[in-house]
Amino acid sequence: MSTLSFHRNHPTQRRAAWAHVVRAAAALAAGMGVGRFAYTPILPLMTAHAGLTATAAASLATANYVGNLVGAVAGMLPVLGRSARFHRGCLLLLVATLAAMPLTTGVPGWIALRFLAGVASGAVFVFAVSSVLSHLRDHPAHLPGWSFSGVGFGIVLSGALVLGIHLAGSWRTAWWATAGLCAVLAAVAWRLAPEPPPALERQPGSRPRTHRWFTALFASYTLEGVGYIIAGTFLVAAVARTTPPWLGGVAWIVVGLAAMPSSIVWSRLGRRWARPDVLLAALVVQAAGIALPALFGGMVAALVAAVLFGATFIGVSNVALATGNHLRFPRAVALLTVGYSLGQILGPLVVAPLLRHGYEPALLLGAAVVLAAAGAAAILRIGFPHESSCVPTV
């Protein structure tokens, strides 16, 4: 048994690895599952009781995604991206912005708060994913998958919380309750270790030549950002329009439940199939899930769509970011997250003119964009270096 294998399988090392998984999962649950996606089930409450229009809802979503881009760019800076203090500050900012949402009833104030929440969630995401992919690099591939499942876990918790409040509370109570949930998750994620500094550069002339594949991956993941966020923002509202109002909240919980194991499933598929093939399959399935409620009404279509969407959107992120890490492209996680964030900014802006006709045309456009992302993933398959040792160098 090699020294590396011995340390990896030692009980103390296994406990340390799982502790890292739990902290990273809590960070992703706080930053994404609650900080980002609690807005989705709360949106119908704000539309019904706070006077929020569909256009204003899209503006709030866009502000959050612009902030996410700023946070991702900040995560690219080593002085911030590897700073535990910065990570903790962003967790605190996230809780504060959620708690402050009920303190104003004006769209400008909401936009400012969702922007700041986006900055915090983007920075927390880059910090957590970079930490996981670096610290667990030599551990079984399913461990990072468990960390990514934190996003689905956060969606389930916040979705169930908001659904209960929907029956007996107000939109203000919903925001305060999600702020409390985020605070609990932030406490668990507080001691997450940052990504270690990079190893010394290898000998000059040995830098991996991966621009060809990384460009295709970047295009695919950016287009995924455009398409998935359309569903991530408007799926609940679209379902609630054509079904009993409670079904929208249930559908969002189903999204979270499907998302929780999805990263582990897609990671295991990545052992049998090449990563570009897994990415292509996940994107095609996701496109079908986004289009389904626009093409067919009713409870069955809504729940099947929720399962397909939930089972893929975190899996796509897991596979795409792991592929960037495999290609050994510098700051791959941060760069891919920047592209993803740009896509999320464009998504609500692109569909805003369609919202006057309902949510169905927006969902169909989102599905088409995800299919375009699948096309870029198909290009990524051409000549892809499946083994790290096969990544060409100059």
CSV table of C-alpha atoms in Angstrom, one decimal:
chain,number,residue,atom,x,y,z
A,1,MET,CA,0.0,0.0,0.0
A,2,SER,CA,1.4,3.4,-1.0
A,3,THR,CA,1.9,6.2,1.6
A,4,LEU,CA,-0.8,8.3,0.0
A,5,SER,CA,-3.3,5.4,0.1
A,6,PHE,CA,-2.4,4.7,3.8
A,7,HIS,CA,-3.0,8.3,4.8
A,8,ARG,CA,-6.2,8.5,2.8
A,9,ASN,CA,-7.6,5.4,4.4
A,10,HIS,CA,-6.4,6.1,8.0
A,11,PRO,CA,-9.4,6.6,10.4
A,12,THR,CA,-8.2,10.0,11.4
A,13,GLN,CA,-7.8,11.1,7.8
A,14,ARG,CA,-11.2,9.8,6.9
A,15,ARG,CA,-12.8,11.7,9.8
A,16,ALA,CA,-11.0,14.9,8.8
A,17,ALA,CA,-12.2,14.4,5.2
A,18,TRP,CA,-15.8,13.9,6.2
A,19,ALA,CA,-15.6,16.9,8.5
A,20,HIS,CA,-14.4,18.9,5.5
A,21,VAL,CA,-17.3,17.6,3.5
A,22,VAL,CA,-19.9,18.6,6.1
A,23,ARG,CA,-18.5,22.2,6.4
A,24,ALA,CA,-18.3,22.6,2.7
A,25,ALA,CA,-21.9,21.3,2.3
A,26,ALA,CA,-23.1,23.7,4.9
A,27,ALA,CA,-21.3,26.6,3.1
A,28,LEU,CA,-23.0,25.7,-0.2
A,29,ALA,CA,-26.3,25.2,1.5
A,30,ALA,CA,-26.1,28.6,3.1
A,31,GLY,CA,-24.6,30.4,0.0
A,32,MET,CA,-26.7,28.7,-2.7
A,33,GLY,CA,-29.5,26.7,-1.3
A,34,VAL,CA,-30.7,29.5,1.0
A,35,GLY,CA,-28.9,32.7,0.1
A,36,ARG,CA,-29.6,32.3,-3.6
A,37,PHE,CA,-32.6,30.0,-4.0
A,38,ALA,CA,-34.8,30.9,-1.1
A,39,TYR,CA,-36.0,33.8,-3.3
A,40,THR,CA,-37.6,31.3,-5.7
A,41,PRO,CA,-40.3,30.0,-3.3
A,42,ILE,CA,-40.7,33.4,-1.6
A,43,LEU,CA,-41.3,35.1,-5.0
A,44,PRO,CA,-45.0,34.1,-5.2
A,45,LEU,CA,-45.6,35.4,-1.7
A,46,MET,CA,-44.0,38.7,-2.6
A,47,THR,CA,-46.0,38.9,-5.8
A,48,ALA,CA,-49.3,38.3,-4.0
A,49,HIS,CA,-48.7,40.3,-0.8
A,50,ALA,CA,-45.9,42.8,-1.4
A,51,GLY,CA,-46.9,44.2,-4.8
A,52,LEU,CA,-43.9,42.8,-6.6
A,53,THR,CA,-44.5,42.7,-10.4
A,54,ALA,CA,-43.0,40.2,-12.8
A,55,THR,CA,-40.6,42.8,-14.2
A,56,ALA,CA,-39.5,43.9,-10.7
A,57,ALA,CA,-39.0,40.2,-9.8
A,58,ALA,CA,-36.7,39.8,-12.8
A,59,SER,CA,-34.8,42.9,-11.7
A,60,LEU,CA,-34.2,41.5,-8.3
A,61,ALA,CA,-33.0,38.3,-9.8
A,62,THR,CA,-30.6,40.1,-12.1
A,63,ALA,CA,-29.2,42.2,-9.2
A,64,ASN,CA,-28.5,39.0,-7.3
A,65,TYR,CA,-26.7,37.5,-10.3
A,66,VAL,CA,-24.7,40.7,-10.9
A,67,GLY,CA,-23.6,40.5,-7.3
A,68,ASN,CA,-22.8,36.8,-7.8
A,69,LEU,CA,-20.4,37.8,-10.6
A,70,VAL,CA,-18.7,40.3,-8.4
A,71,GLY,CA,-18.3,37.7,-5.6
A,72,ALA,CA,-16.9,35.2,-8.1
A,73,VAL,CA,-14.4,37.7,-9.4
A,74,ALA,CA,-13.4,38.5,-5.8
A,75,GLY,CA,-12.9,34.8,-5.3
A,76,MET,CA,-10.3,34.8,-8.1
A,77,LEU,CA,-8.1,37.1,-6.1
A,78,PRO,CA,-5.8,34.9,-4.0
A,79,VAL,CA,-5.8,37.5,-1.1
A,80,LEU,CA,-9.6,37.1,-0.8
A,81,GLY,CA,-10.3,33.7,-2.4
A,82,ARG,CA,-8.0,31.9,0.1
A,83,SER,CA,-8.9,34.1,3.1
A,84,ALA,CA,-10.9,32.4,5.9
A,85,ARG,CA,-11.8,35.8,7.3
A,86,PHE,CA,-13.3,36.9,4.0
A,87,HIS,CA,-15.3,33.7,3.8
A,88,ARG,CA,-16.7,34.3,7.3
A,89,GLY,CA,-17.4,37.9,6.5
A,90,CYS,CA,-19.4,36.8,3.5
A,91,LEU,CA,-21.4,34.3,5.6
A,92,LEU,CA,-22.3,37.1,8.0
A,93,LEU,CA,-23.3,39.4,5.1
A,94,LEU,CA,-25.5,36.7,3.7
A,95,VAL,CA,-27.4,36.4,6.9
A,96,ALA,CA,-27.7,40.1,7.3
A,97,THR,CA,-29.1,40.7,3.8
A,98,LEU,CA,-31.7,38.0,4.2
A,99,ALA,CA,-32.8,39.4,7.6
A,100,ALA,CA,-33.0,42.9,6.1
A,101,MET,CA,-35.4,42.1,3.2
A,102,PRO,CA,-38.6,42.6,5.3
A,103,LEU,CA,-37.3,46.0,6.5
A,104,THR,CA,-38.1,47.7,3.3
A,105,THR,CA,-41.0,47.6,0.8
A,106,GLY,CA,-39.3,49.4,-2.0
A,107,VAL,CA,-37.9,47.7,-5.1
A,108,PRO,CA,-34.6,49.8,-5.0
A,109,GLY,CA,-33.9,48.6,-1.4
A,110,TRP,CA,-34.7,45.0,-2.4
A,111,ILE,CA,-32.4,45.3,-5.4
A,112,ALA,CA,-29.5,46.5,-3.2
A,113,LEU,CA,-30.0,43.7,-0.7
A,114,ARG,CA,-30.2,41.0,-3.4
A,115,PHE,CA,-27.0,42.4,-5.0
A,116,LEU,CA,-25.1,42.2,-1.7
A,117,ALA,CA,-26.5,38.7,-1.1
A,118,GLY,CA,-25.2,37.7,-4.6
A,119,VAL,CA,-21.7,39.1,-3.8
A,120,ALA,CA,-21.7,37.0,-0.6
A,121,SER,CA,-23.1,33.8,-2.2
A,122,GLY,CA,-20.7,34.0,-5.2
A,123,ALA,CA,-17.7,34.4,-3.0
A,124,VAL,CA,-18.8,31.6,-0.6
A,125,PHE,CA,-19.4,29.3,-3.6
A,126,VAL,CA,-15.9,29.8,-5.1
A,127,PHE,CA,-14.3,29.5,-1.6
A,128,ALA,CA,-16.2,26.3,-0.8
A,129,VAL,CA,-15.7,24.5,-4.2
A,130,SER,CA,-12.0,25.5,-4.4
A,131,SER,CA,-11.5,24.2,-0.9
A,132,VAL,CA,-13.3,20.9,-1.6
A,133,LEU,CA,-11.6,20.2,-5.0
A,134,SER,CA,-8.1,20.9,-3.5
A,135,HIS,CA,-8.4,19.3,-0.1
A,136,LEU,CA,-10.2,16.2,-1.3
A,137,ARG,CA,-8.3,15.8,-4.6
A,138,ASP,CA,-6.7,12.4,-3.4
A,139,HIS,CA,-9.9,11.1,-1.9
A,140,PRO,CA,-12.7,9.1,-3.5
A,141,ALA,CA,-14.6,11.1,-6.1
A,142,HIS,CA,-18.0,10.7,-4.3
A,143,LEU,CA,-16.8,12.9,-1.4
A,144,PRO,CA,-16.9,16.2,-3.3
A,145,GLY,CA,-20.3,15.0,-4.6
A,146,TRP,CA,-21.5,14.9,-1.0
A,147,SER,CA,-20.4,18.5,-0.5
A,148,PHE,CA,-22.3,19.6,-3.6
A,149,SER,CA,-25.4,18.0,-2.2
A,150,GLY,CA,-25.4,20.8,0.3
A,151,VAL,CA,-27.1,23.0,-2.3
A,152,GLY,CA,-30.0,20.6,-2.6
A,153,PHE,CA,-30.2,20.2,1.2
A,154,GLY,CA,-30.4,24.0,1.6
A,155,ILE,CA,-33.2,24.1,-1.1
A,156,VAL,CA,-35.2,21.5,0.7
A,157,LEU,CA,-34.8,23.2,4.1
A,158,SER,CA,-35.7,26.6,2.9
A,159,GLY,CA,-38.4,25.4,0.6
A,160,ALA,CA,-40.1,23.4,3.4
A,161,LEU,CA,-39.7,26.4,5.7
A,162,VAL,CA,-41.3,28.8,3.2
A,163,LEU,CA,-44.1,26.3,2.3
A,164,GLY,CA,-45.1,26.1,6.0
A,165,ILE,CA,-45.0,29.9,6.3
A,166,HIS,CA,-47.1,30.2,3.1
A,167,LEU,CA,-49.9,28.4,4.9
A,168,ALA,CA,-49.8,30.5,8.1
A,169,GLY,CA,-47.5,33.5,7.7
A,170,SER,CA,-46.3,36.3,5.5
A,171,TRP,CA,-43.5,37.1,3.1
A,172,ARG,CA,-41.7,39.0,5.9
A,173,THR,CA,-41.8,36.0,8.2
A,174,ALA,CA,-40.4,33.9,5.3
A,175,TRP,CA,-37.3,36.1,4.9
A,176,TRP,CA,-36.7,36.2,8.6
A,177,ALA,CA,-37.0,32.4,8.9
A,178,THR,CA,-34.6,31.8,6.1
A,179,ALA,CA,-32.1,34.2,7.7
A,180,GLY,CA,-32.2,32.1,10.8
A,181,LEU,CA,-31.7,29.0,8.8
A,182,CYS,CA,-28.8,30.6,7.0
A,183,ALA,CA,-27.2,31.6,10.3
A,184,VAL,CA,-27.3,27.9,11.5
A,185,LEU,CA,-25.7,26.7,8.3
A,186,ALA,CA,-23.1,29.5,8.5
A,187,ALA,CA,-22.1,28.4,12.0
A,188,VAL,CA,-21.4,24.9,10.7
A,189,ALA,CA,-19.4,26.2,7.8
A,190,TRP,CA,-17.5,28.7,9.9
A,191,ARG,CA,-14.3,26.7,10.2
A,192,LEU,CA,-14.0,25.5,6.5
A,193,ALA,CA,-10.4,25.6,5.6
A,194,PRO,CA,-9.4,27.6,2.5
A,195,GLU,CA,-7.8,26.3,-0.6
A,196,PRO,CA,-4.0,25.9,0.0
A,197,PRO,CA,-1.6,28.0,-1.9
A,198,PRO,CA,-0.6,26.4,-5.3
A,199,ALA,CA,2.5,24.2,-5.4
A,200,LEU,CA,5.6,25.7,-6.9
A,201,GLU,CA,5.5,25.9,-10.7
A,202,ARG,CA,6.8,22.9,-12.5
A,203,GLN,CA,9.7,23.4,-14.8
A,204,PRO,CA,9.4,26.1,-17.4
A,205,GLY,CA,7.8,24.9,-20.6
A,206,SER,CA,5.7,22.3,-18.9
A,207,ARG,CA,2.4,24.3,-18.6
A,208,PRO,CA,-0.6,22.2,-19.7
A,209,ARG,CA,-2.1,23.1,-23.0
A,210,THR,CA,-5.8,23.0,-22.3
A,211,HIS,CA,-7.2,26.1,-23.8
A,212,ARG,CA,-8.9,24.2,-26.6
A,213,TRP,CA,-11.0,22.1,-24.2
A,214,PHE,CA,-11.4,24.8,-21.5
A,215,THR,CA,-12.9,27.2,-24.1
A,216,ALA,CA,-15.6,24.6,-25.0
A,217,LEU,CA,-16.2,23.9,-21.3
A,218,PHE,CA,-16.4,27.6,-20.5
A,219,ALA,CA,-18.9,28.2,-23.4
A,220,SER,CA,-21.0,25.2,-22.2
A,221,TYR,CA,-21.1,26.3,-18.6
A,222,THR,CA,-21.8,29.9,-19.4
A,223,LEU,CA,-24.8,28.9,-21.6
A,224,GLU,CA,-25.9,26.6,-18.8
A,225,GLY,CA,-25.9,29.7,-16.5
A,226,VAL,CA,-28.3,31.4,-18.9
A,227,GLY,CA,-30.7,28.5,-19.3
A,228,TYR,CA,-30.8,27.0,-15.8
A,229,ILE,CA,-31.4,30.3,-14.1
A,230,ILE,CA,-34.5,31.0,-16.1
A,231,ALA,CA,-36.0,27.8,-14.6
A,232,GLY,CA,-34.4,28.4,-11.2
A,233,THR,CA,-36.0,31.8,-11.0
A,234,PHE,CA,-39.5,31.2,-12.6
A,235,LEU,CA,-40.2,27.5,-12.3
A,236,VAL,CA,-42.2,27.8,-9.0
A,237,ALA,CA,-44.2,30.8,-10.3
A,238,ALA,CA,-44.9,29.1,-13.6
A,239,VAL,CA,-46.2,25.9,-11.8
A,240,ALA,CA,-48.3,28.0,-9.3
A,241,ARG,CA,-50.1,29.8,-12.2
A,242,THR,CA,-51.6,26.6,-13.7
A,243,THR,CA,-52.0,24.4,-10.6
A,244,PRO,CA,-53.1,24.8,-7.0
A,245,PRO,CA,-50.8,27.5,-5.4
A,246,TRP,CA,-49.3,25.1,-2.9
A,247,LEU,CA,-48.0,22.9,-5.7
A,248,GLY,CA,-45.4,25.4,-6.6
A,249,GLY,CA,-43.8,25.2,-3.2
A,250,VAL,CA,-44.0,21.4,-3.3
A,251,ALA,CA,-42.3,21.3,-6.7
A,252,TRP,CA,-39.4,23.4,-5.4
A,253,ILE,CA,-39.0,21.0,-2.4
A,254,VAL,CA,-38.9,18.2,-5.0
A,255,VAL,CA,-36.2,20.0,-6.9
A,256,GLY,CA,-34.1,20.1,-3.7
A,257,LEU,CA,-34.8,16.4,-2.9
A,258,ALA,CA,-33.7,15.4,-6.4
A,259,ALA,CA,-30.6,17.7,-6.2
A,260,MET,CA,-29.3,16.2,-2.9
A,261,PRO,CA,-28.1,12.9,-4.3
A,262,SER,CA,-27.6,14.1,-7.8
A,263,SER,CA,-23.9,15.1,-7.4
A,264,ILE,CA,-23.0,11.7,-6.0
A,265,VAL,CA,-24.9,9.9,-8.9
A,266,TRP,CA,-23.2,12.0,-11.6
A,267,SER,CA,-19.8,11.6,-9.9
A,268,ARG,CA,-20.3,7.8,-10.0
A,269,LEU,CA,-21.3,8.0,-13.6
A,270,GLY,CA,-18.1,10.0,-14.3
A,271,ARG,CA,-16.2,6.8,-13.3
A,272,ARG,CA,-17.8,4.8,-16.0
A,273,TRP,CA,-18.2,7.5,-18.7
A,274,ALA,CA,-16.0,10.3,-19.8
A,275,ARG,CA,-16.8,13.6,-18.1
A,276,PRO,CA,-17.8,15.3,-21.4
A,277,ASP,CA,-20.3,12.5,-22.0
A,278,VAL,CA,-21.7,12.9,-18.5
A,279,LEU,CA,-22.0,16.6,-19.0
A,280,LEU,CA,-23.7,16.2,-22.3
A,281,ALA,CA,-26.2,13.7,-20.9
A,282,ALA,CA,-27.0,15.9,-17.9
A,283,LEU,CA,-27.6,19.0,-20.0
A,284,VAL,CA,-30.0,17.1,-22.4
A,285,VAL,CA,-32.0,15.8,-19.5
A,286,GLN,CA,-32.1,19.2,-17.9
A,287,ALA,CA,-33.4,20.8,-21.1
A,288,ALA,CA,-36.3,18.3,-21.2
A,289,GLY,CA,-37.1,19.1,-17.6
A,290,ILE,CA,-37.2,22.9,-18.2
A,291,ALA,CA,-39.4,22.5,-21.3
A,292,LEU,CA,-41.9,20.1,-19.7
A,293,PRO,CA,-44.1,22.4,-17.7
A,294,ALA,CA,-44.2,24.9,-20.6
A,295,LEU,CA,-45.5,22.2,-23.0
A,296,PHE,CA,-47.8,20.2,-20.6
A,297,GLY,CA,-49.8,21.6,-17.7
A,298,GLY,CA,-50.9,19.8,-14.6
A,299,MET,CA,-49.4,18.2,-11.5
A,300,VAL,CA,-47.6,15.3,-13.1
A,301,ALA,CA,-45.7,17.4,-15.6
A,302,ALA,CA,-44.8,19.9,-12.8
A,303,LEU,CA,-43.4,17.2,-10.5
A,304,VAL,CA,-41.6,15.3,-13.3
A,305,ALA,CA,-40.0,18.6,-14.4
A,306,ALA,CA,-39.0,19.3,-10.8
A,307,VAL,CA,-37.3,15.9,-10.6
A,308,LEU,CA,-35.4,16.3,-13.9
A,309,PHE,CA,-34.3,19.9,-13.1
A,310,GLY,CA,-33.2,19.1,-9.6
A,311,ALA,CA,-31.4,15.9,-10.6
A,312,THR,CA,-29.2,17.8,-13.1
A,313,PHE,CA,-28.4,21.4,-12.3
A,314,ILE,CA,-26.1,20.7,-9.3
A,315,GLY,CA,-24.7,17.6,-11.2
A,316,VAL,CA,-23.8,19.9,-14.1
A,317,SER,CA,-21.9,22.2,-11.8
A,318,ASN,CA,-20.1,19.3,-10.1
A,319,VAL,CA,-19.1,17.7,-13.4
A,320,ALA,CA,-18.1,21.0,-15.1
A,321,LEU,CA,-16.0,22.3,-12.2
A,322,ALA,CA,-14.4,18.9,-11.8
A,323,THR,CA,-13.6,18.9,-15.5
A,324,GLY,CA,-11.9,22.3,-15.3
A,325,ASN,CA,-9.9,21.0,-12.3
A,326,HIS,CA,-9.0,17.9,-14.3
A,327,LEU,CA,-7.7,20.1,-17.1
A,328,ARG,CA,-5.4,21.8,-14.6
A,329,PHE,CA,-6.4,25.2,-16.0
A,330,PRO,CA,-5.3,28.1,-13.7
A,331,ARG,CA,-8.1,29.3,-11.4
A,332,ALA,CA,-10.5,27.1,-13.3
A,333,VAL,CA,-13.2,27.1,-10.6
A,334,ALA,CA,-13.3,30.9,-10.3
A,335,LEU,CA,-13.2,31.4,-14.1
A,336,LEU,CA,-16.0,29.0,-14.8
A,337,THR,CA,-18.1,30.5,-12.0
A,338,VAL,CA,-17.5,34.0,-13.6
A,339,GLY,CA,-18.9,32.6,-16.9
A,340,TYR,CA,-21.8,31.0,-15.1
A,341,SER,CA,-22.5,34.2,-13.3
A,342,LEU,CA,-22.5,36.2,-16.6
A,343,GLY,CA,-25.0,33.7,-17.9
A,344,GLN,CA,-27.2,34.2,-14.9
A,345,ILE,CA,-27.2,37.9,-15.4
A,346,LEU,CA,-28.2,37.5,-19.1
A,347,GLY,CA,-30.9,34.9,-18.3
A,348,PRO,CA,-33.6,37.2,-16.7
A,349,LEU,CA,-32.7,40.1,-19.1
A,350,VAL,CA,-33.2,37.9,-22.1
A,351,VAL,CA,-36.6,36.5,-21.0
A,352,ALA,CA,-38.0,39.8,-19.5
A,353,PRO,CA,-39.8,40.8,-22.7
A,354,LEU,CA,-41.4,37.3,-22.8
A,355,LEU,CA,-42.9,37.5,-19.3
A,356,ARG,CA,-45.9,39.6,-20.4
A,357,HIS,CA,-47.0,36.5,-22.3
A,358,GLY,CA,-46.6,34.3,-19.2
A,359,TYR,CA,-43.8,32.1,-18.0
A,360,GLU,CA,-44.1,29.3,-20.6
A,361,PRO,CA,-42.2,31.1,-23.4
A,362,ALA,CA,-39.4,32.0,-21.0
A,363,LEU,CA,-39.1,28.3,-20.0
A,364,LEU,CA,-39.0,27.2,-23.6
A,365,LEU,CA,-36.2,29.7,-24.3
A,366,GLY,CA,-34.3,28.5,-21.3
A,367,ALA,CA,-34.6,24.9,-22.5
A,368,ALA,CA,-33.2,25.9,-25.9
A,369,VAL,CA,-30.2,27.6,-24.4
A,370,VAL,CA,-29.4,24.5,-22.3
A,371,LEU,CA,-29.5,22.5,-25.5
A,372,ALA,CA,-27.0,24.9,-26.9
A,373,ALA,CA,-24.8,24.2,-23.8
A,374,ALA,CA,-25.2,20.5,-24.6
A,375,GLY,CA,-23.9,21.3,-28.1
A,376,ALA,CA,-20.7,22.9,-26.6
A,377,ALA,CA,-20.3,19.9,-24.4
A,378,ALA,CA,-20.4,17.7,-27.5
A,379,ILE,CA,-17.5,19.7,-29.0
A,380,LEU,CA,-15.7,19.3,-25.7
A,381,ARG,CA,-15.7,15.5,-26.3
A,382,ILE,CA,-13.5,15.8,-29.4
A,383,GLY,CA,-10.0,14.6,-28.4
A,384,PHE,CA,-10.6,15.2,-24.7
A,385,PRO,CA,-7.7,14.0,-22.6
A,386,HIS,CA,-9.4,11.6,-20.2
A,387,GLU,CA,-6.4,10.9,-18.1
A,388,SER,CA,-4.5,13.6,-16.2
A,389,SER,CA,-1.3,12.2,-17.5
A,390,CYS,CA,-2.5,12.7,-21.0
A,391,VAL,CA,-3.1,16.5,-20.7
A,392,PRO,CA,-0.6,17.8,-23.2
A,393,THR,CA,2.1,20.3,-22.1
A,394,VAL,CA,4.2,22.8,-24.0
